[in-house]
Amino acid sequence: MATTYPLVARQPRAPRASVSIGDSSIGPDTTTLIAGPCAVETPEQTLRAARMAQAAGATVLRGGAYKPRTSPYAFQGLGERGLAILTEVAAETGLPLVTEVVDARDAELVAAHADMLQIGARNMQNFGLLTAVGKIGKPVLLKRGMSATIEEWLLAAEYIAKQGTIDIVLCERGIRTYEPAYRNTLDIAAVPTVQRLSQLPVLVDPSHSGGRRDLVLPLTRAALAAGADGVLVDVHPDPEAALCDGPQALRPGDLEGLQNAMRDMAFVMNRRIPVPEPEQRFRTDIESATH
Amino acid sequence: MATTYPLVARQPRAPRASVSIGDSSIGPDTTTLIAGPCAVETPEQTLRAARMAQAAGATVLRGGAYKPRTSPYAFQGLGERGLAILTEVAAETGLPLVTEVVDARDAELVAAHADMLQIGARNMQNFGLLTAVGKIGKPVLLKRGMSATIEEWLLAAEYIAKQGTIDIVLCERGIRTYEPAYRNTLDIAAVPTVQRLSQLPVLVDPSHSGGRRDLVLPLTRAALAAGADGVLVDVHPDPEAALCDGPQALRPGDLEGLQNAMRDMAFVMNRRIPVPEPEQRFRTDIESATH
Amino acid sequence: MATTYPLVARQPRAPRASVSIGDSSIGPDTTTLIAGPCAVETPEQTLRAARMAQAAGATVLRGGAYKPRTSPYAFQGLGERGLAILTEVAAETGLPLVTEVVDARDAELVAAHADMLQIGARNMQNFGLLTAVGKIGKPVLLKRGMSATIEEWLLAAEYIAKQGTIDIVLCERGIRTYEPAYRNTLDIAAVPTVQRLSQLPVLVDPSHSGGRRDLVLPLTRAALAAGADGVLVDVHPDPEAALCDGPQALRPGDLEGLQNAMRDMAFVMNRRIPVPEPEQRFRTDIESATH
Amino acid sequence: MATTYPLVARQPRAPRASVSIGDSSIGPDTTTLIAGPCAVETPEQTLRAARMAQAAGATVLRGGAYKPRTSPYAFQGLGERGLAILTEVAAETGLPLVTEVVDARDAELVAAHADMLQIGARNMQNFGLLTAVGKIGKPVLLKRGMSATIEEWLLAAEYIAKQGTIDIVLCERGIRTYEPAYRNTLDIAAVPTVQRLSQLPVLVDPSHSGGRRDLVLPLTRAALAAGADGVLVDVHPDPEAALCDGPQALRPGDLEGLQNAMRDMAFVMNRRIPVPEPEQRFRTDIESATH
């Protein structure tokens, strides 16, 4: 397989890569939390969500100004005004920002505000967008398409890499199956599989995977246990009033659980949590921990 | 459901719409054949494929100048030069042209050459592209996404309609399932289902559905028997040398079978074949035909 | 592939087989209608449904005495009493009977009443049942499993054939996909694919495929147009009162449409309808039919 | 939903149940390892695999004497002789035994040898088998069907419970999707979802989920992190020579990794490992562990 995506493939026995965003770095021995609101609605909501993210230990802020929505009548995001809000909140909290680009024509504009550019699931095979984003040179977060195979996903990354941007972070966000109990089915085996095939870091989005708040913590733990380099989580100060995906957003009362899950799993997986505080490695030997 | 896509919905008991392209019209009582090469390779190959299409009874020429390909290293189409070839061949054969737009930035350019703009499966939820194409005002051929539900497909059409273009033709081209025997699984039940929910004409692409030449004729017949308003078929003068999807393209020797299938099914479904010759209705009563 | 299921495989260029049941024969140049109630409820309902089947042109009666149901609290069929009703109705109408066996322990009992034994989708890989049924020697109707590949389906048939019963008729009844608009997704391409790989006749069940009455006729036509050797249809004198799958059963008023669909498609596919009347071939040349 | 499967449903705020097998108990605060050979081949291979299981910390032995196989020409298991081998090995190692029943007619015989009866994925809707096994009264391990919804799975458990056996352990083993990179797609979200809906313990089979040895450890960790009550793992002394599913079986050199994964995850999830040694709870506070 390696020959079909030579730039993003992993060489046998070679270490996996890390991707830097702001002062933070993603993979291969860290456990990154990227969090924030699904959609930017107001400056206040965005700032409160960013503070929530920070309280939970997030080192990167996520938030959407351009929202790809199934219906043309649904809230489509605040667009450029949303970008301005995000930039301000990022500055105020000191967090680097990742936000979605949905149109190649907006790539430069979004890149002027963001530290990392997100390609959403619906655009994983929007090759013009992949190419435009790959030309910019900023790190890219590439979500897996709703029914993309792993090979198609890595080939989409190869489109970006071919333009000169190798700082790509993959994000598994659930695939479409017959099961109606959740919005998507988190393909947890994709994490170790991608890490074997590719040098790129891989995150998991436990919020969009299940589309249900009660699944976010178990799926976060499962993702990290499977070896993911971090997670991407929706938080909202008042999910009932959210304009987008409220049922999956964590509430203020859920943050301690998230932080504990991140910390516990970093510990057991022997990874660092990339906190702003002086770096600490939680554990070197679980044997000693149990005595 | 009607309220979620009011513009493309079908009113109870209302007739379905037809869409005109050149002198031809698609639906609701015709059986349209759109045919041509998957990709434009050379002027000669394109002309020969167009002549093949015409010989089989096609009233619209299809052909790709911009090819969305899974791998960045695969043939990506001839782009603007391909458009020029297509325009010339369309003029020479007198066939109206449908060709794919893969990037919103190309929409105007493609529209300057084409009579109908195709949105491919991978771009069904590329909302910027849907919007750009909807603003142009030319008829649109909207393929179903690889794993799109029928509701999502109709909502994608609604994006186009919301911009003022209601001349939209839907095209079922197979969905992604677990079955490895063919590239995609033709969802034949989508044809009557969409026709109940929406006023838009609906075609089937038997070539991309199966990805196998030997399935094209049976799937063509099945599509028309299910009520489809026509089919979209790949033809190539020399499929073994094709740069894209050769294994599914019909060869010159397959055209008579295609024409017979179209004619037989038009007859049994009591539909017109929109040939350039004076209109003929094949049959009004099968009873008389059998005596 | 042929070597993995040598008994049911089709030899290159060899004709496909036919299977006889009573005076009727299924495939390769007939268009068989098997119809009847999903479940036997009362003698009256069964007889009325059988008369409906006969009126629509059915040459084989179907009906379930043992019903595999998802819930243990749903109606499970009348069992042995249902078999007695079916036997009586079959005798009264002169139709041969196909009915489902759900348990290897019942195989002999069911075989004492039925002319053909049905293996349902849920039991396609119940290998003990396949073996038990294969030992009896009566013809078998083998439905495709809910998410079985074509290869698995043919291997299930091979289990039966290995016991000495080669009179097997396959039945495509829809596969499980992500699409919520219908109960199952009819995999129409399975029909020509199976006919290329195997010598066995293949039917389609348009009732269970969609689970909706309004899809039965379009899917029947599509099935026959794709080359199916016949269809298996649910009918019920009063579907609103049905104990099982009422929403998909045809009503008395739907029978003429079904008969027309069967006749039209037999005509266009150049197949016989195996009616009790003296054999007639509908057509040799569509050209002459239109004059 | 609770009303559709009242016996296996979980009451709001009620604790989840545990199921005892031999001296061991499964759920809700333990982390059980069930391990052994996929298929019994010889007494030596079975004993060696059982010793491997024991070395890795297994408290229950698994092994198949009756193997449901897709092809009638594949190794079908040793049957009754395999049961005798398993019984002997279970006695020698002191481990309780779980083994599969594939036919209702064998249920009593298998129950005479086994401490727990397994229903495999292909038989999840073999209702005669569910009923037969439910009448016996021994604990049952119920695997999820290849494409069963969670509701169908719980209804299958309800069939067993309706016969009087509530000691049922569910086992997620991967579902069928379009992704070709692994045999099945582990539906990790099923674990917390089932635990919310049902009182029954739930295990994960990381061996059959992926069908690849290199996925077993990551999937084991992920399963336990998602809250599973344990895992079911294939081990084989010489997988290259295995008659069934060798590529997924752990080798002797993999056992330490499995044991570490089990211990680490039990620690972080604050669960007991049900070892024969005096009970030990690994951790009450992760804070103290890090100092």
Short mmCIF file of C-alpha atoms in Angstrom, two decimals, chain B residues 24-265:
data_model
loop_
_atom_site.label_atom_id
_atom_site.label_comp_id
_atom_site.label_asym_id
_atom_site.label_seq_id
_atom_site.Cartn_x
_atom_site.Cartn_y
_atom_site.Cartn_z
CA SER B 24 -34.09 17.17 -25.66
CA SER B 25 -36.18 16.87 -22.57
CA ILE B 26 -35.75 14.58 -19.61
CA GLY B 27 -38.79 13.11 -17.81
CA PRO B 28 -41.48 12.40 -16.94
CA ASP B 29 -42.69 10.38 -19.96
CA THR B 30 -39.47 9.96 -21.93
CA THR B 31 -36.59 7.52 -21.71
CA THR B 32 -33.38 9.47 -22.07
CA LEU B 33 -29.99 8.06 -22.91
CA ILE B 34 -27.03 10.21 -21.95
CA ALA B 35 -23.79 8.61 -23.08
CA GLY B 36 -20.19 9.37 -23.81
CA PRO B 37 -16.69 8.76 -22.50
CA CYS B 38 -15.99 8.79 -18.79
CA ALA B 39 -13.04 11.09 -19.44
CA VAL B 40 -11.98 13.14 -22.45
CA GLU B 41 -8.60 11.85 -23.54
CA THR B 42 -8.11 12.99 -27.14
CA PRO B 43 -10.29 14.70 -29.78
CA GLU B 44 -10.43 11.43 -31.73
CA GLN B 45 -11.42 9.26 -28.77
CA THR B 46 -14.04 11.81 -27.74
CA LEU B 47 -15.55 12.06 -31.20
CA ARG B 48 -15.61 8.33 -31.65
CA ALA B 49 -17.25 7.88 -28.25
CA ALA B 50 -19.80 10.56 -29.13
CA ARG B 51 -20.60 8.80 -32.38
CA MET B 52 -21.03 5.59 -30.41
CA ALA B 53 -23.38 7.39 -28.04
CA GLN B 54 -25.36 8.73 -30.95
CA ALA B 55 -25.55 5.35 -32.61
CA ALA B 56 -27.01 3.92 -29.44
CA GLY B 57 -29.68 6.59 -29.40
CA ALA B 58 -28.21 9.10 -26.97
CA THR B 59 -29.69 12.57 -27.11
CA VAL B 60 -27.20 14.11 -24.71
CA LEU B 61 -23.43 13.72 -24.69
CA ARG B 62 -21.59 13.16 -21.44
CA GLY B 63 -17.82 13.42 -20.96
CA GLY B 64 -15.45 14.54 -18.23
CA ALA B 65 -12.81 17.23 -18.54
CA TYR B 66 -12.34 17.54 -14.78
CA LYS B 67 -12.08 14.16 -13.09
CA PRO B 68 -12.22 13.85 -9.32
CA ARG B 69 -9.84 10.98 -8.60
CA THR B 70 -9.16 9.18 -5.34
CA SER B 71 -5.40 9.37 -5.88
CA PRO B 72 -3.50 12.59 -6.60
CA TYR B 73 -1.30 10.56 -8.91
CA ALA B 74 -4.17 9.37 -11.16
CA PHE B 75 -5.14 11.09 -14.40
CA GLN B 76 -7.06 14.21 -13.37
CA GLY B 77 -8.66 15.09 -16.68
CA LEU B 78 -7.61 17.52 -19.40
CA GLY B 79 -9.31 20.49 -17.75
CA GLU B 80 -9.92 23.49 -19.98
CA ARG B 81 -8.46 21.72 -23.01
CA GLY B 82 -10.90 18.89 -22.40
CA LEU B 83 -13.75 21.38 -22.36
CA ALA B 84 -12.67 22.68 -25.75
CA ILE B 85 -12.63 19.18 -27.17
CA LEU B 86 -16.06 18.45 -25.73
CA THR B 87 -17.49 21.65 -27.17
CA GLU B 88 -16.17 20.83 -30.60
CA VAL B 89 -17.46 17.27 -30.51
CA ALA B 90 -20.84 18.42 -29.23
CA ALA B 91 -21.06 20.86 -32.12
CA GLU B 92 -20.01 18.25 -34.66
CA THR B 93 -22.53 15.71 -33.44
CA GLY B 94 -25.27 18.17 -32.64
CA LEU B 95 -25.64 16.70 -29.16
CA PRO B 96 -26.09 18.90 -26.11
CA LEU B 97 -23.34 18.43 -23.52
CA VAL B 98 -23.34 17.59 -19.84
CA THR B 99 -20.00 17.70 -18.04
CA GLU B 100 -18.85 17.76 -14.45
CA VAL B 101 -17.85 20.80 -12.41
CA VAL B 102 -15.62 19.87 -9.50
CA ASP B 103 -14.74 23.31 -8.18
CA ALA B 104 -16.90 26.37 -7.61
CA ARG B 105 -14.15 28.50 -9.16
CA ASP B 106 -14.63 26.65 -12.46
CA ALA B 107 -18.41 26.88 -12.56
CA GLU B 108 -18.60 29.87 -14.93
CA LEU B 109 -15.98 28.45 -17.23
CA VAL B 110 -17.64 25.05 -17.48
CA ALA B 111 -21.02 26.68 -17.92
CA ALA B 112 -19.67 28.56 -20.92
CA HIS B 113 -19.09 25.22 -22.66
CA ALA B 114 -21.81 22.95 -21.31
CA ASP B 115 -25.57 22.73 -21.68
CA MET B 116 -25.92 21.01 -18.33
CA LEU B 117 -23.63 20.97 -15.29
CA GLN B 118 -22.93 17.76 -13.46
CA ILE B 119 -22.26 17.55 -9.71
CA GLY B 120 -20.48 14.29 -8.95
CA ALA B 121 -21.08 11.91 -6.06
CA ARG B 122 -18.08 13.12 -4.08
CA ASN B 123 -19.32 16.71 -4.27
CA MET B 124 -22.97 16.11 -3.40
CA GLN B 125 -22.42 17.92 -0.12
CA ASN B 126 -19.92 20.48 -1.43
CA PHE B 127 -22.33 23.24 -0.57
CA GLY B 128 -20.24 26.04 -2.06
CA LEU B 129 -20.25 24.22 -5.37
CA LEU B 130 -23.99 23.54 -5.19
CA THR B 131 -24.58 27.21 -4.54
CA ALA B 132 -22.25 28.37 -7.32
CA VAL B 133 -23.85 26.04 -9.83
CA GLY B 134 -27.34 26.99 -8.71
CA LYS B 135 -26.59 30.64 -9.41
CA ILE B 136 -25.69 30.01 -13.03
CA GLY B 137 -29.13 28.96 -14.13
CA LYS B 138 -28.23 26.11 -16.47
CA PRO B 139 -29.74 22.66 -15.84
CA VAL B 140 -27.91 20.57 -13.27
CA LEU B 141 -27.35 16.82 -13.07
CA LEU B 142 -26.95 15.94 -9.38
CA LYS B 143 -25.49 12.56 -8.57
CA ARG B 144 -26.27 10.93 -5.26
CA GLY B 145 -23.39 10.84 -2.79
CA MET B 146 -21.65 7.55 -2.17
CA SER B 147 -23.42 7.05 1.14
CA ALA B 148 -26.04 9.78 1.07
CA THR B 149 -29.54 9.09 2.29
CA ILE B 150 -32.38 10.03 0.00
CA GLU B 151 -33.25 12.91 2.29
CA GLU B 152 -29.70 14.28 2.16
CA TRP B 153 -29.76 13.99 -1.62
CA LEU B 154 -32.97 15.96 -1.92
CA LEU B 155 -31.61 18.56 0.51
CA ALA B 156 -28.56 18.92 -1.73
CA ALA B 157 -30.94 19.56 -4.62
CA GLU B 158 -32.70 22.10 -2.46
CA TYR B 159 -29.39 24.00 -2.10
CA ILE B 160 -29.32 24.37 -5.88
CA ALA B 161 -33.01 25.23 -6.15
CA LYS B 162 -32.66 27.85 -3.44
CA GLN B 163 -30.37 29.77 -5.83
CA GLY B 164 -33.06 29.87 -8.48
CA THR B 165 -32.30 26.78 -10.54
CA ILE B 166 -35.11 24.25 -10.43
CA ASP B 167 -34.01 22.42 -13.59
CA ILE B 168 -32.32 19.66 -11.66
CA VAL B 169 -32.05 16.03 -12.72
CA LEU B 170 -31.15 13.51 -10.03
CA CYS B 171 -28.91 10.56 -10.80
CA GLU B 172 -28.66 7.39 -8.69
CA ARG B 173 -25.20 5.84 -9.16
CA GLY B 174 -24.94 3.17 -6.50
CA ILE B 175 -24.22 3.38 -2.82
CA ARG B 176 -21.41 1.99 -0.74
CA THR B 177 -22.16 -1.28 1.00
CA TYR B 178 -20.25 -4.28 2.36
CA GLU B 179 -20.68 -6.29 -0.88
CA PRO B 180 -17.35 -6.72 -2.68
CA ALA B 181 -18.73 -8.19 -5.93
CA TYR B 182 -19.26 -4.77 -7.50
CA ARG B 183 -17.90 -1.28 -6.97
CA ASN B 184 -21.16 0.16 -5.69
CA THR B 185 -24.59 -1.30 -4.98
CA LEU B 186 -27.27 0.17 -7.23
CA ASP B 187 -30.11 1.25 -4.95
CA ILE B 188 -32.91 0.58 -7.39
CA ALA B 189 -35.66 1.36 -4.87
CA ALA B 190 -34.38 4.93 -4.76
CA VAL B 191 -35.96 5.55 -8.16
CA PRO B 192 -39.64 5.15 -7.21
CA THR B 193 -38.96 6.56 -3.76
CA VAL B 194 -37.47 9.78 -5.09
CA GLN B 195 -40.24 10.08 -7.65
CA ARG B 196 -42.81 9.91 -4.89
CA LEU B 197 -41.04 12.52 -2.77
CA SER B 198 -39.79 14.92 -5.44
CA GLN B 199 -40.96 16.40 -8.70
CA LEU B 200 -37.46 16.13 -10.21
CA PRO B 201 -36.58 13.66 -12.97
CA VAL B 202 -34.31 10.84 -11.91
CA LEU B 203 -31.76 8.95 -13.97
CA VAL B 204 -29.61 5.95 -13.15
CA ASP B 205 -25.94 5.46 -13.94
CA PRO B 206 -25.57 1.71 -14.57
CA SER B 207 -21.88 2.11 -15.44
CA HIS B 208 -20.64 3.57 -12.16
CA SER B 209 -23.15 1.56 -10.12
CA GLY B 210 -21.59 -1.75 -10.88
CA GLY B 211 -18.22 -0.75 -12.28
CA ARG B 212 -18.50 -3.77 -14.60
CA ARG B 213 -19.40 -3.85 -18.28
CA ASP B 214 -21.45 -7.04 -17.96
CA LEU B 215 -23.81 -5.35 -15.51
CA VAL B 216 -24.58 -2.29 -17.65
CA LEU B 217 -27.39 -3.79 -19.72
CA PRO B 218 -29.22 -5.63 -16.92
CA LEU B 219 -28.98 -2.54 -14.70
CA THR B 220 -30.17 -0.30 -17.54
CA ARG B 221 -33.25 -2.44 -18.00
CA ALA B 222 -33.85 -2.61 -14.26
CA ALA B 223 -33.53 1.16 -13.92
CA LEU B 224 -36.09 1.84 -16.62
CA ALA B 225 -38.38 -0.89 -15.30
CA ALA B 226 -38.29 0.78 -11.90
CA GLY B 227 -39.44 3.98 -13.57
CA ALA B 228 -36.23 5.91 -14.15
CA ASP B 229 -36.44 8.75 -16.66
CA GLY B 230 -33.29 7.56 -18.37
CA VAL B 231 -29.74 6.33 -17.94
CA LEU B 232 -26.23 7.72 -18.08
CA VAL B 233 -23.81 5.31 -19.71
CA ASP B 234 -20.05 5.23 -20.25
CA VAL B 235 -18.92 4.27 -23.77
CA HIS B 236 -15.38 4.09 -25.11
CA PRO B 237 -14.03 3.07 -28.52
CA ASP B 238 -11.21 1.13 -26.85
CA PRO B 239 -11.86 0.56 -23.14
CA GLU B 240 -8.63 -1.37 -22.60
CA ALA B 241 -6.76 1.85 -23.35
CA ALA B 242 -9.05 4.11 -21.31
CA LEU B 243 -7.42 6.42 -18.77
CA CYS B 244 -10.39 6.14 -16.41
CA ASP B 245 -12.94 3.41 -15.61
CA GLY B 246 -12.30 1.32 -18.71
CA PRO B 247 -13.75 -1.89 -17.24
CA GLN B 248 -17.22 -0.40 -17.09
CA ALA B 249 -17.34 1.30 -20.51
CA LEU B 250 -19.42 -0.23 -23.27
CA ARG B 251 -17.57 -1.12 -26.47
CA PRO B 252 -18.80 -0.57 -30.01
CA GLY B 253 -20.13 -4.12 -30.12
CA ASP B 254 -22.32 -3.49 -27.06
CA LEU B 255 -24.30 -0.61 -28.54
CA GLU B 256 -26.96 -2.59 -30.29
CA GLY B 257 -27.79 -4.34 -27.03
CA LEU B 258 -28.05 -0.98 -25.29
CA GLN B 259 -30.31 0.42 -27.95
CA ASN B 260 -32.53 -2.65 -27.80
CA ALA B 261 -32.73 -2.45 -24.03
CA MET B 262 -33.72 1.23 -24.20
CA ARG B 263 -36.32 0.59 -26.87
CA ASP B 264 -37.82 -2.47 -25.22
CA MET B 265 -38.11 -0.80 -21.89
#
